[in-house]
Coordinates of C-alpha atoms in Angstrom, one line a residue:
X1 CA 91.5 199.3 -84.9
X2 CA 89.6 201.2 -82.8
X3 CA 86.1 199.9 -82.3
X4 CA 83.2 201.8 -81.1
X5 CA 81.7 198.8 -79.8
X6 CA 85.2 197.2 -78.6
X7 CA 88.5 198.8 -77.5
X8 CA 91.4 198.1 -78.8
X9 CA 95.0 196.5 -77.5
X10 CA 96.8 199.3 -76.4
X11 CA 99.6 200.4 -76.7
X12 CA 100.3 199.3 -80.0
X13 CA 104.0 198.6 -78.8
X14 CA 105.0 199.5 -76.0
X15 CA 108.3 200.7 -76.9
X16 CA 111.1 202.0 -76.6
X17 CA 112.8 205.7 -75.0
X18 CA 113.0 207.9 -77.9
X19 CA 116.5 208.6 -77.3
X20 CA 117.4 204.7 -78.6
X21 CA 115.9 205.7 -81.7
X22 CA 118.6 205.9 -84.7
X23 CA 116.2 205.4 -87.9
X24 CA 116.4 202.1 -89.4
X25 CA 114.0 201.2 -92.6
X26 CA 113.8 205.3 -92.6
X27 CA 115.0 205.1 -96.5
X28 CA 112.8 204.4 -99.7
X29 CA 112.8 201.5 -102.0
X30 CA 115.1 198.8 -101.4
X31 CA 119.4 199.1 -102.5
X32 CA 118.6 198.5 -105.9
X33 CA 118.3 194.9 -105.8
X34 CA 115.3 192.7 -107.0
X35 CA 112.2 192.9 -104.9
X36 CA 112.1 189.7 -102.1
X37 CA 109.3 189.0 -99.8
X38 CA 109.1 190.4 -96.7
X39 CA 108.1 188.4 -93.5
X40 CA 106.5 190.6 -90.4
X41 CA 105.7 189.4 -87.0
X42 CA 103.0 190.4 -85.2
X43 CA 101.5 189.9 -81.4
X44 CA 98.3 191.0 -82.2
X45 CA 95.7 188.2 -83.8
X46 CA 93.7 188.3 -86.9
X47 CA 90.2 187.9 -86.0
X48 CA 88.5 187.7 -89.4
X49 CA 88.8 187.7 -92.9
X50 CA 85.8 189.3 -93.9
X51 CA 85.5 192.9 -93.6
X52 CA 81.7 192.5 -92.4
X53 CA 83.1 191.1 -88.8
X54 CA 86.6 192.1 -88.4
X55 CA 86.6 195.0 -86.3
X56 CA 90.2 195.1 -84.7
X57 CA 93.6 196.3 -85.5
X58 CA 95.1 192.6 -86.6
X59 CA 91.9 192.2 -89.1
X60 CA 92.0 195.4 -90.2
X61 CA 95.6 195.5 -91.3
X62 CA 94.4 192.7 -93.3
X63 CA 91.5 194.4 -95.0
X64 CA 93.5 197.4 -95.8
X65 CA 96.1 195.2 -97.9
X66 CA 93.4 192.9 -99.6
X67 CA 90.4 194.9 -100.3
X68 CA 89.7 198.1 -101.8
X69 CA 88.0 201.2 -100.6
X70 CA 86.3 204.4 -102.6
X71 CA 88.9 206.2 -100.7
X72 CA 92.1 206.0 -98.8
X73 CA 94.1 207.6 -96.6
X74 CA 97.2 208.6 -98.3
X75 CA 100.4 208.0 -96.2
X76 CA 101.1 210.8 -93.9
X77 CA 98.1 212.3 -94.8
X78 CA 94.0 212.0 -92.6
X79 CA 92.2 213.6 -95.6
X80 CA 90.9 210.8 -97.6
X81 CA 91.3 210.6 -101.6
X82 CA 90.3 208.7 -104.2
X83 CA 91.1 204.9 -104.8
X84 CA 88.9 202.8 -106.1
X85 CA 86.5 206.0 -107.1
X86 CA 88.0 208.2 -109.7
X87 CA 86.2 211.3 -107.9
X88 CA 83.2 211.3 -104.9
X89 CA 82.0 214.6 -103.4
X90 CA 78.4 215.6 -101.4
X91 CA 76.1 216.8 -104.4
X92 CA 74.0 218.5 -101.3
X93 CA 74.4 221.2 -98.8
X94 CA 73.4 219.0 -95.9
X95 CA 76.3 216.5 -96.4
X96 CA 73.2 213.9 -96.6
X97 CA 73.5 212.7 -100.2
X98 CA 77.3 211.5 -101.3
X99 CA 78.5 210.4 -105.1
X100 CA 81.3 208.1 -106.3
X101 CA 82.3 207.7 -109.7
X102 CA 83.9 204.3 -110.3
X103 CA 87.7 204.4 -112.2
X104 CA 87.5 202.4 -115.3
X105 CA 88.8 199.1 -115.3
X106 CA 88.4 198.0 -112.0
X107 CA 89.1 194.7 -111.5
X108 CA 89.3 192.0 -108.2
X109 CA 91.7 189.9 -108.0
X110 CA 90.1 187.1 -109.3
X111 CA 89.3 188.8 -112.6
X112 CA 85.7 189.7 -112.0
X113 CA 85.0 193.3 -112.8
X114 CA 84.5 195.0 -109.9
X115 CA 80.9 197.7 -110.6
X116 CA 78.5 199.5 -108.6
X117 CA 76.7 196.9 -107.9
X118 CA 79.6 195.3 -105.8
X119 CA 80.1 198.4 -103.9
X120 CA 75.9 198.3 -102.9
X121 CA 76.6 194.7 -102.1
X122 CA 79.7 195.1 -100.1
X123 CA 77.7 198.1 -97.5
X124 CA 74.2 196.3 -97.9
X125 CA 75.8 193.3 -96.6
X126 CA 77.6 194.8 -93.9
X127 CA 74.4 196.5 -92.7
X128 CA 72.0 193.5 -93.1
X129 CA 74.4 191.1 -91.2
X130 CA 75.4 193.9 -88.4
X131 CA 77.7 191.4 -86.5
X132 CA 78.2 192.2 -82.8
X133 CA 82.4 192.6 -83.9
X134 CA 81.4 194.1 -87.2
X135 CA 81.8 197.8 -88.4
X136 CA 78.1 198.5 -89.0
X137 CA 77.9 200.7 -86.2
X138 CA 79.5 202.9 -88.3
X139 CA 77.4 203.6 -90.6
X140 CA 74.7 204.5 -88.6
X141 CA 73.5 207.6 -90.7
X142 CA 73.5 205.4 -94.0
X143 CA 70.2 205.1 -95.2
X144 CA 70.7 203.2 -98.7
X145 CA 73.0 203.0 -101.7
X146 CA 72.0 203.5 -104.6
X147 CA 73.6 202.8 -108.2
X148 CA 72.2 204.6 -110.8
X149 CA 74.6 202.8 -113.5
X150 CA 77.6 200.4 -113.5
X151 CA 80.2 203.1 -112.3
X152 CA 78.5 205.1 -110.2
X153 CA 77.6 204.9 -106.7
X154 CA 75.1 207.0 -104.7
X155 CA 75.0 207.5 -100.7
X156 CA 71.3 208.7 -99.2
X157 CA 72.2 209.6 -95.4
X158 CA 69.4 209.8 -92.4
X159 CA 71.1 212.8 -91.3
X160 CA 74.7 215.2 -91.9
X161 CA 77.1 213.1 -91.4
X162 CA 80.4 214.9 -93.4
X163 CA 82.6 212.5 -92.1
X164 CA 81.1 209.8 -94.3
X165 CA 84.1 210.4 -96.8
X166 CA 86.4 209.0 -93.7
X167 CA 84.3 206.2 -92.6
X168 CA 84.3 204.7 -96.4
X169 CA 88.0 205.2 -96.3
X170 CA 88.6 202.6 -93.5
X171 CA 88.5 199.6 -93.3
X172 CA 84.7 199.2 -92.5
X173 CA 84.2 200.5 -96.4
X174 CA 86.3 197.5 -98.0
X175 CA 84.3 196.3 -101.0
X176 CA 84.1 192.8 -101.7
X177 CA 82.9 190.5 -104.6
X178 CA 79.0 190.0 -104.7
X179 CA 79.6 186.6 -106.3
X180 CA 82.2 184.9 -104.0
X181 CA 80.1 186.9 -100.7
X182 CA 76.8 185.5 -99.0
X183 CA 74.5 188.2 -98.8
X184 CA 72.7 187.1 -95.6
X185 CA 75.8 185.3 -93.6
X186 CA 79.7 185.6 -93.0
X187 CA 82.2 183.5 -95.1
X188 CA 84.1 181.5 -92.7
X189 CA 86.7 179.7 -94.8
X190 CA 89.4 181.9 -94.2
X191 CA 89.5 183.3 -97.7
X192 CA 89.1 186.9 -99.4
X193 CA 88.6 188.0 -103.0
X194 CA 89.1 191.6 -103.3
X195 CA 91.1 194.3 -105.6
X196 CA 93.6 196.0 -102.8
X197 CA 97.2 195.9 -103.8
X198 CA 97.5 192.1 -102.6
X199 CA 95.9 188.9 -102.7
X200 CA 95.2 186.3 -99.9
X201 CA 96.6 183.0 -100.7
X202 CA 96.5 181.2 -97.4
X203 CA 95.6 181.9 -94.0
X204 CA 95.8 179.6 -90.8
X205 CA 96.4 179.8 -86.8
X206 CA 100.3 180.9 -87.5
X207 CA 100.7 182.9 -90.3
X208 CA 98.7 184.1 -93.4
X209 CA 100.6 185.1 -96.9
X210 CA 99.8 187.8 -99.3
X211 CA 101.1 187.6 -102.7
X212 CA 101.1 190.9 -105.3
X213 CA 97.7 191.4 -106.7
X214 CA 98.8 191.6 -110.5
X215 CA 95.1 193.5 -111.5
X216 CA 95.2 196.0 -108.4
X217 CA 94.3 199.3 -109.7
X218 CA 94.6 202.6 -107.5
X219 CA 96.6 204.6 -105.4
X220 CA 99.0 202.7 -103.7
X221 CA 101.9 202.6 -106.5
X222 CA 103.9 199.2 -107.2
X223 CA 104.4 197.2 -104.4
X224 CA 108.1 197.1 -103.1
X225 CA 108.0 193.6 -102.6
X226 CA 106.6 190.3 -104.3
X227 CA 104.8 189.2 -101.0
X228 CA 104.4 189.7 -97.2
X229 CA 103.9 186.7 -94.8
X230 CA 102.5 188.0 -91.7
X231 CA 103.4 185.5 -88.6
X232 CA 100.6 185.7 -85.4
X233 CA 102.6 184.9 -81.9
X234 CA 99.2 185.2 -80.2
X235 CA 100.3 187.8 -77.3
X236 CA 103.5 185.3 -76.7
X237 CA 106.5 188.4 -76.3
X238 CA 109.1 186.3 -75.8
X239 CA 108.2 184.4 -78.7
X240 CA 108.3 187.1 -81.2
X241 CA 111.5 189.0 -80.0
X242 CA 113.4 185.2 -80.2
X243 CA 112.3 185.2 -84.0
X244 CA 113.2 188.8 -84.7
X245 CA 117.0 187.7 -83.2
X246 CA 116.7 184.2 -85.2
X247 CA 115.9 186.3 -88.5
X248 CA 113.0 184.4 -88.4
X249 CA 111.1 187.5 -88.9
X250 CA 111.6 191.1 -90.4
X251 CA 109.8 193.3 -88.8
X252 CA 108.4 192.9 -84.9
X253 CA 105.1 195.2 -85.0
X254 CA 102.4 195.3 -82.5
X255 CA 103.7 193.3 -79.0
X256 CA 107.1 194.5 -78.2
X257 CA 107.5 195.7 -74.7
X258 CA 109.5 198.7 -74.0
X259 CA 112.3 196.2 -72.2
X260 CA 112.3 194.0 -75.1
X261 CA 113.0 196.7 -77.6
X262 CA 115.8 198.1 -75.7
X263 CA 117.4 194.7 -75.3
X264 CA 116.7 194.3 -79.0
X265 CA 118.4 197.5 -79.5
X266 CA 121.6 196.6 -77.9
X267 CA 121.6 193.0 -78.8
X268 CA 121.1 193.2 -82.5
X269 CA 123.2 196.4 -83.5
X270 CA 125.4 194.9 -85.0
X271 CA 123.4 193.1 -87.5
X272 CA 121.6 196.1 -88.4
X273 CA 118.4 195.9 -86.5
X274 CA 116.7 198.8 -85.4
X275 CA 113.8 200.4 -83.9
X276 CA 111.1 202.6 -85.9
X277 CA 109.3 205.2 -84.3
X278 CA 106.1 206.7 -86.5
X279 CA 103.4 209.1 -85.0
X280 CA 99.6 207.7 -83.7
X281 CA 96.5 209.1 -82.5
X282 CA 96.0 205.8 -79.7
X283 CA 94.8 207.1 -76.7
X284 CA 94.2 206.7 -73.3
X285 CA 91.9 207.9 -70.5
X286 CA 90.6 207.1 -67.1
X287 CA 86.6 207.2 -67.4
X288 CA 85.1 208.2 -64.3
X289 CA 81.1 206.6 -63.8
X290 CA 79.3 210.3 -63.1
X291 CA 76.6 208.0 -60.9
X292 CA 79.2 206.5 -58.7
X293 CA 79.2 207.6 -55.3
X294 CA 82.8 208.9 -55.0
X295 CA 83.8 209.0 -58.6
X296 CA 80.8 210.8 -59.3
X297 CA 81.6 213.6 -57.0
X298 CA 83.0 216.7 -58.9
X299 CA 85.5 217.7 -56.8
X300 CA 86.9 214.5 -56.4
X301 CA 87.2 213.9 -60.3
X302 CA 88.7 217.6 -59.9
X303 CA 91.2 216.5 -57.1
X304 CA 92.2 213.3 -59.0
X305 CA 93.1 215.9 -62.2
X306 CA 95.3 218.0 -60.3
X307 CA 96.8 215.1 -58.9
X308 CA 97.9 213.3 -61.7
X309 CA 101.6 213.3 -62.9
X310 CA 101.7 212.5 -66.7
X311 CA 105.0 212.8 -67.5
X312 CA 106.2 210.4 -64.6
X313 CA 103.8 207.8 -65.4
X314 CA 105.5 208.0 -69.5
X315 CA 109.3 207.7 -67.8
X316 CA 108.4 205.5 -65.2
X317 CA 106.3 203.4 -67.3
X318 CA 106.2 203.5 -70.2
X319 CA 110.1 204.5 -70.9
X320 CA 109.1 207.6 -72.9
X321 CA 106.9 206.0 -75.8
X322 CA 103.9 208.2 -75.2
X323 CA 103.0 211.7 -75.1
X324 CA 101.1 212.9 -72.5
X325 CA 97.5 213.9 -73.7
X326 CA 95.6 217.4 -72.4
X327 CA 92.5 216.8 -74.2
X328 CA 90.3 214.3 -75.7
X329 CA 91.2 215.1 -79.0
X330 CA 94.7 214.0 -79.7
X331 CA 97.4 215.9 -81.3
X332 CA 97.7 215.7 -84.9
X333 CA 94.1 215.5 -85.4
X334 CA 92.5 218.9 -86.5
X335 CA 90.7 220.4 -83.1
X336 CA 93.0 219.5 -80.8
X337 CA 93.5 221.7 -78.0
X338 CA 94.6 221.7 -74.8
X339 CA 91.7 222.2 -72.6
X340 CA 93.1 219.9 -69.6
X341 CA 96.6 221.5 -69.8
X342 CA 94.8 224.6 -69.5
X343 CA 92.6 224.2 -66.6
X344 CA 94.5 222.0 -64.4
X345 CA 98.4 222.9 -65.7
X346 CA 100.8 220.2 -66.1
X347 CA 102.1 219.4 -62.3
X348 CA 100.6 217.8 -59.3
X349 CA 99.0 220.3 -57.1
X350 CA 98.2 219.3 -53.7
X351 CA 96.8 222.5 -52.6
X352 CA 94.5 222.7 -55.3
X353 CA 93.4 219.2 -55.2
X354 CA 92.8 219.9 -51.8
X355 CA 90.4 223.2 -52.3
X356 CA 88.5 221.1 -55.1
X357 CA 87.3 218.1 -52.5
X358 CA 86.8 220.8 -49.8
X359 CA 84.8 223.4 -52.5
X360 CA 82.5 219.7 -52.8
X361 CA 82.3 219.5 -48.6
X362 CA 84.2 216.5 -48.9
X363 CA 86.9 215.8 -45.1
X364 CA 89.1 213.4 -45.3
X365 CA 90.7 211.0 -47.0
X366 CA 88.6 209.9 -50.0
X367 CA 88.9 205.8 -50.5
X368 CA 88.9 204.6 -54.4
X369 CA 89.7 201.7 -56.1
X370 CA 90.8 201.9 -59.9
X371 CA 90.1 199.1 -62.1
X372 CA 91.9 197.5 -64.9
X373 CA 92.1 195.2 -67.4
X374 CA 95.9 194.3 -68.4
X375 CA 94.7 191.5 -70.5
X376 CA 93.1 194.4 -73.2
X377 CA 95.4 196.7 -72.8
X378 CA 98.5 195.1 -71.9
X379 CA 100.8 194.2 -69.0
X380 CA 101.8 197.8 -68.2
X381 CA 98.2 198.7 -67.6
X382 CA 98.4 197.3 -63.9
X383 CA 101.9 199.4 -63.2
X384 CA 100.2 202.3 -64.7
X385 CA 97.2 202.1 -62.5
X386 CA 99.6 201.4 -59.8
X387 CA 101.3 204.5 -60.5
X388 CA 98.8 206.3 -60.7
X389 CA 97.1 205.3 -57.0
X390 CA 100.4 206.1 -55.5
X391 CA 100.4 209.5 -57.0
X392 CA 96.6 209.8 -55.6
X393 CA 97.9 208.3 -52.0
X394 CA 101.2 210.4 -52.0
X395 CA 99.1 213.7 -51.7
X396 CA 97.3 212.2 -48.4
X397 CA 94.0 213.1 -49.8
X398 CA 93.5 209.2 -51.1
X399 CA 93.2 206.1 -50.1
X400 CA 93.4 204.3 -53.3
X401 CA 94.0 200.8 -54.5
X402 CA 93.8 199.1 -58.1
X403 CA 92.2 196.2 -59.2
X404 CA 92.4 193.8 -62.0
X405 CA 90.2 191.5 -63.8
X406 CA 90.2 189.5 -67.0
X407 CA 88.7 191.8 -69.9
X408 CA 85.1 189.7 -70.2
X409 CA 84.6 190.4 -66.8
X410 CA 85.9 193.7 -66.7
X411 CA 83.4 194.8 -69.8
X412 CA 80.2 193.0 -67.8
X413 CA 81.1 195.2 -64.2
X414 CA 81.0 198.3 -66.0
X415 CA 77.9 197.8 -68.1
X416 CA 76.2 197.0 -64.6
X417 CA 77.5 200.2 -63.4
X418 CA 80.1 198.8 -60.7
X419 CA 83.1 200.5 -61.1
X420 CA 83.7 204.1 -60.1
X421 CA 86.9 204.6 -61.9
X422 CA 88.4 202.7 -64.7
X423 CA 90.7 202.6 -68.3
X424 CA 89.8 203.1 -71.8
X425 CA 91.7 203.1 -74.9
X426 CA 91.0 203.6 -77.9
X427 CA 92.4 203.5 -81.9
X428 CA 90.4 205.7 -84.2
X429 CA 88.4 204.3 -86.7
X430 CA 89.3 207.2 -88.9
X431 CA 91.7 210.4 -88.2
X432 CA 89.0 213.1 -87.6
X433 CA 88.1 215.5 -84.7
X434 CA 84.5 213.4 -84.6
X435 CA 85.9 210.0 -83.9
X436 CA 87.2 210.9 -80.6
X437 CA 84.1 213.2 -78.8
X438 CA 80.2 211.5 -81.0
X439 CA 81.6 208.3 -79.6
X440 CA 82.1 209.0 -76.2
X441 CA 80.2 211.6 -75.6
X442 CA 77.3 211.5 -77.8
X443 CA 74.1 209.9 -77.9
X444 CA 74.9 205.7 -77.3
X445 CA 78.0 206.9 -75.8
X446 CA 80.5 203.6 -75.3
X447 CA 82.1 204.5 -72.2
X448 CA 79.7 203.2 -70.0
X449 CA 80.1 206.1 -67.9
X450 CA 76.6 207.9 -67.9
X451 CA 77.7 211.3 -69.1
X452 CA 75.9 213.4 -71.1
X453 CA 75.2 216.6 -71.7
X454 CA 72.7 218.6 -73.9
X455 CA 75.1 221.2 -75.4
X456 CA 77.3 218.5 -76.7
X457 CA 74.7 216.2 -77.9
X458 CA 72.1 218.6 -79.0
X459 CA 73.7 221.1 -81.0
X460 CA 77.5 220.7 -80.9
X461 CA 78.1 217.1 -82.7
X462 CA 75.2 217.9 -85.0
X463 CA 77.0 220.8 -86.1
X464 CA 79.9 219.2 -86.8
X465 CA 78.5 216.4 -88.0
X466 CA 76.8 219.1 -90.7
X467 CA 80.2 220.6 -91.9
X468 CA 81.4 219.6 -94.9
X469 CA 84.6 221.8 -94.3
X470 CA 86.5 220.4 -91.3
X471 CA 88.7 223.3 -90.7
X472 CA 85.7 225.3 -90.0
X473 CA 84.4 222.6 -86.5
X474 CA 87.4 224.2 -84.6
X475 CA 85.3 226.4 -82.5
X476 CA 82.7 223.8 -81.8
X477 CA 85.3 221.0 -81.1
X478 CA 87.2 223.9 -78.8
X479 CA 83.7 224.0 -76.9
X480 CA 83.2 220.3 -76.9
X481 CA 86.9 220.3 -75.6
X482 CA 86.6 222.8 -73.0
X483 CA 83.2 221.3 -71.5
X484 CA 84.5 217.9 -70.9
X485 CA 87.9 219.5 -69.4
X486 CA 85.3 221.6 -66.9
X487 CA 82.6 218.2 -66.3
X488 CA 85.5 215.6 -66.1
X489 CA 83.4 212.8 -67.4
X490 CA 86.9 211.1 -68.4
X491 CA 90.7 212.6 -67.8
X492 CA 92.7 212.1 -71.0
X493 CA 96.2 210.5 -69.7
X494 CA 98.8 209.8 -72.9
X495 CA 98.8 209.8 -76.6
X496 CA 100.5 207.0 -78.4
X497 CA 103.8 206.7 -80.4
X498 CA 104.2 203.8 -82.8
X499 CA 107.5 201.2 -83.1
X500 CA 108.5 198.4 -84.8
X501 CA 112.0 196.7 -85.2
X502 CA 113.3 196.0 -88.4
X503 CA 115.9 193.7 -89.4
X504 CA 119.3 195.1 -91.6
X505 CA 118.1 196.0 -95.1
X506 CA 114.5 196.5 -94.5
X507 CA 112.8 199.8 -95.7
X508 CA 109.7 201.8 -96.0
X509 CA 108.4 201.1 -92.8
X510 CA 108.3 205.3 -91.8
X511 CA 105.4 204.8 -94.5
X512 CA 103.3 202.4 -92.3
X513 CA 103.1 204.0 -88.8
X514 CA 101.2 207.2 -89.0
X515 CA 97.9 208.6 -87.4
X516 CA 95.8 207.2 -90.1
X517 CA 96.5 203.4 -88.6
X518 CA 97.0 202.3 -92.2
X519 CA 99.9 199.4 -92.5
X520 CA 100.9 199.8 -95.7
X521 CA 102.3 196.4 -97.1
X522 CA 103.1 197.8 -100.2
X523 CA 105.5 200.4 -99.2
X524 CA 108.0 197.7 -97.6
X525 CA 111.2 196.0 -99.4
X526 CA 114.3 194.7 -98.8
X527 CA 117.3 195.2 -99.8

């Protein structure tokens, strides 16, 4: 997922040109035949069980199978909506006070009735234990639950925060069982008991298997299948494409490069296997440190913006399985604009990025070195970066090289300030406007970058933060937007797509890769 305190692997695949693309596992439901399991490979690890650590896309595909939320995200859709809750609104005009009514009947998967007092338990605990890789940072405006009877829940907030309703929808709002949970510590035994639409029956270093939770009551419809085993190849590539073409697996989600897609493409079309493409709002940017000595300069974050040719760094690198991205907000999420685009157009501009270093007083050729971290981000990172530094050297106004270290390191350097100019990526935690600009750019901003600025901080994010109706933050994300295209505290590169491969007869996977980042176990089958 997308961690405020963490970033995320990105891309989620890096796939394959969109012109491969012929819709496999497009169709609903299965070809009338009974329900089977379905078996889905993925690169990506799980790194807990237990929705107070797991913070990460592996563990949070997990959480959104096993455990239940007050709300979900329904597929397609980034306006949350009942599940476990029967109803939940803000019964105050400051968005500080939040109500959900429990549905009757809810049950967890081990029989125990699931009640308020589970749901108090389940966000207590997260806050009290506040792991370093948890989701607690989330819910940084939560001030306490209350439960004034069995079935109904009641959120005090610190301060407006109307994109509450999203958070809970996540995975950071999983509820658990009070009496199989420790209050004070995290359950380390590999298990889960909660009331999503499938139950945990065994998890270990190679694959974990879900079975149909039989007492699962909410949103999500009858599951399409009887179970899902989900296989971990640990970052190994080759590994997972050889068990995609052995029939070993499915699905191939999360890990594909765009090479190995294509090949699978060609190699497998006669047995039926094909590649999925569903929308995402992953991002990247280069984050420039505004104390650095070069990077810091405006006019050379200026020169470096004009300089920068998106759409060859998506063909050349990536094979066309981004988008190229002209703001911080992506496309798809309500806000977007295209501040970027606007100020400093689409194509490399030499003259201009010439005028910005000389409107600074900067003469001659300015040296950089762009760091990276292919070992968060994946492989391509280092030929992106590459790419990027000969685009920079190409105009004769840089000198710039690229470096790469391991991820650990990489993470210390920029804490201590050290680099000037480096990648970030990111997976929202939930599909709103807020989760792309409070993190960055707000107060405790994660970049590292020492930006900030008053009008954003001060009286921008607090007003959005304060609106219940998100249609109506369009003018002060357009500001928010436009400020950060004109300050150039990070330059927004590409926007995400998603893929997968799936084997002949497998379906509902469209239902699984959308901007939510929901992986919907339920909606697969075979047929």
């Amino acid at each position: 997922m997308n961690m405020r305190n963490q970033w995320p692997v990105l891309p989620i695949v890096a796939g394959l040109a969109s012109g491969l693309l012929t819709g496999c596992g497009t169709q609903s439901g299965g070809s009338g035949g009974d329900a089977s399991s379905v078996v889905l490979g993925m690169s990506d690890d799980v790194l807990a069980t237990d929705p107070a650590s797991g913070y990460d896309p592996g563990s949070w595909l997990l959480f959104n199978n096993v455990f239940q939320s007050l709300l979900s995200f329904p597929k397609g859709g980034t306006e949350p909506e009942p599940d476990a809750a029967k109803e939940c609104s803000f019964t105050d005009t400051k968005t500080q006070v939040y109500s959900c009514t429990l549905k009757d009947g809810l049950k967890f998967s081990n029989g125990d009735a699931l009640t308020s007092e589970d749901v108090k338990f389940s966000f207590d605990r997260t806050l009290k234990i506040n792991d370093d890789d948890g989701p607690a940072v989330m819910f940084s405006t939560l001030d306490k639950v209350e439960t004034p009877d069995a079935k109904t829940v009641v959120f005090r907030l610190k301060s407006p925060d109307a994109t509450f309703p999203s958070k809970i929808a996540s995975g950071a709002g999983s509820i658990v069982d009070h009496k199989e949970y420790d209050a004070d510590g995290l359950r380390e035994d590999g298990g889960a008991v909660g009331s999503g639409p499938y139950k945990l029956d065994s998890f270990g270093d190679d694959e974990a298997a879900f079975s149909v939770n039989e007492n699962y009551k909410g949103t999500a419809g009858d599951a399409q299948n009887t179970g899902v085993t989900l296989k971990f190849f640990g970052g190994d590539q080759k590994a997972l494409k050889q068990a995609l073409l052995a029939g070993d697996v499915d699905i191939a989600y999360r890990g594909l490069t765009a090479a190995d897609i294509a090949d699978l493409q060609h190699t497998t079309a006669d047995a039926g296997a094909e590649a999925v493409e569903g929308s995402s709002a992953e991002v990247q940017h280069l984050v420039f440190n505004m104390t650095d000595p070069v990077a810091g300069k405006l006019g050379v974050r200026r020169a470096i913006a004009h300089l920068i040719d998106r759409e060859a760094l998506i063909k050349d690198v990536y094979q066309g399985t981004a988008d190229p991205l002209y703001s911080i907000i992506p496309a798809g999420i309500a806000g977007h604009n295209t501040a970027f685009f606007d100020r400093y157009g689409a194509r490399p501009s030499q003259a201009k990025a010439a005028a910005a270093l000389a409107d600074d007083g900067i003469t001659g050729k300015v040296k950089l070195t762009l760091w990276s971290t292919p070992s968060r981000y994946g492989p391509a990172t280092d030929q992106e970066l590459t790419a990027i530094a000969a685009q920079l050297n190409a105009s004769g106004l840089f000198d710039a090289d690229v470096q790469s270290v391991a991820y650990d390191q990489y993470e210390k350097d920029i804490a201590a300030g050290k680099y000037g100019v480096y990648v970030k990526g990111w997976v929202p935690d939930y599909p709103d406007a807020d989760n792309f600009t409070s993190p960055f750019f707000g107060k405790g901003n994660v970049l590292g970058n020492n930006y900030t600025d008053d009008a954003i901080t001060g009286t921008l994010l607090p007003r959005t933060a304060a609106q219940s109706d998100r249609t109506a933050t369009g003018p002060d994300y357009a500001e928010i937007q436009d400020i950060v295209a004109e300050q150039l505290p990070v330059l927004p590169i590409w926007q995400a797509r998603q893929y997968a491969i799936v084997g002949d007869n497998v379906y509902g996977l469209e239902n699984c890769l959308d901007a939510s980042t929901v992986f919907r176990f339920w909606e697969l089958s075979k047929g």
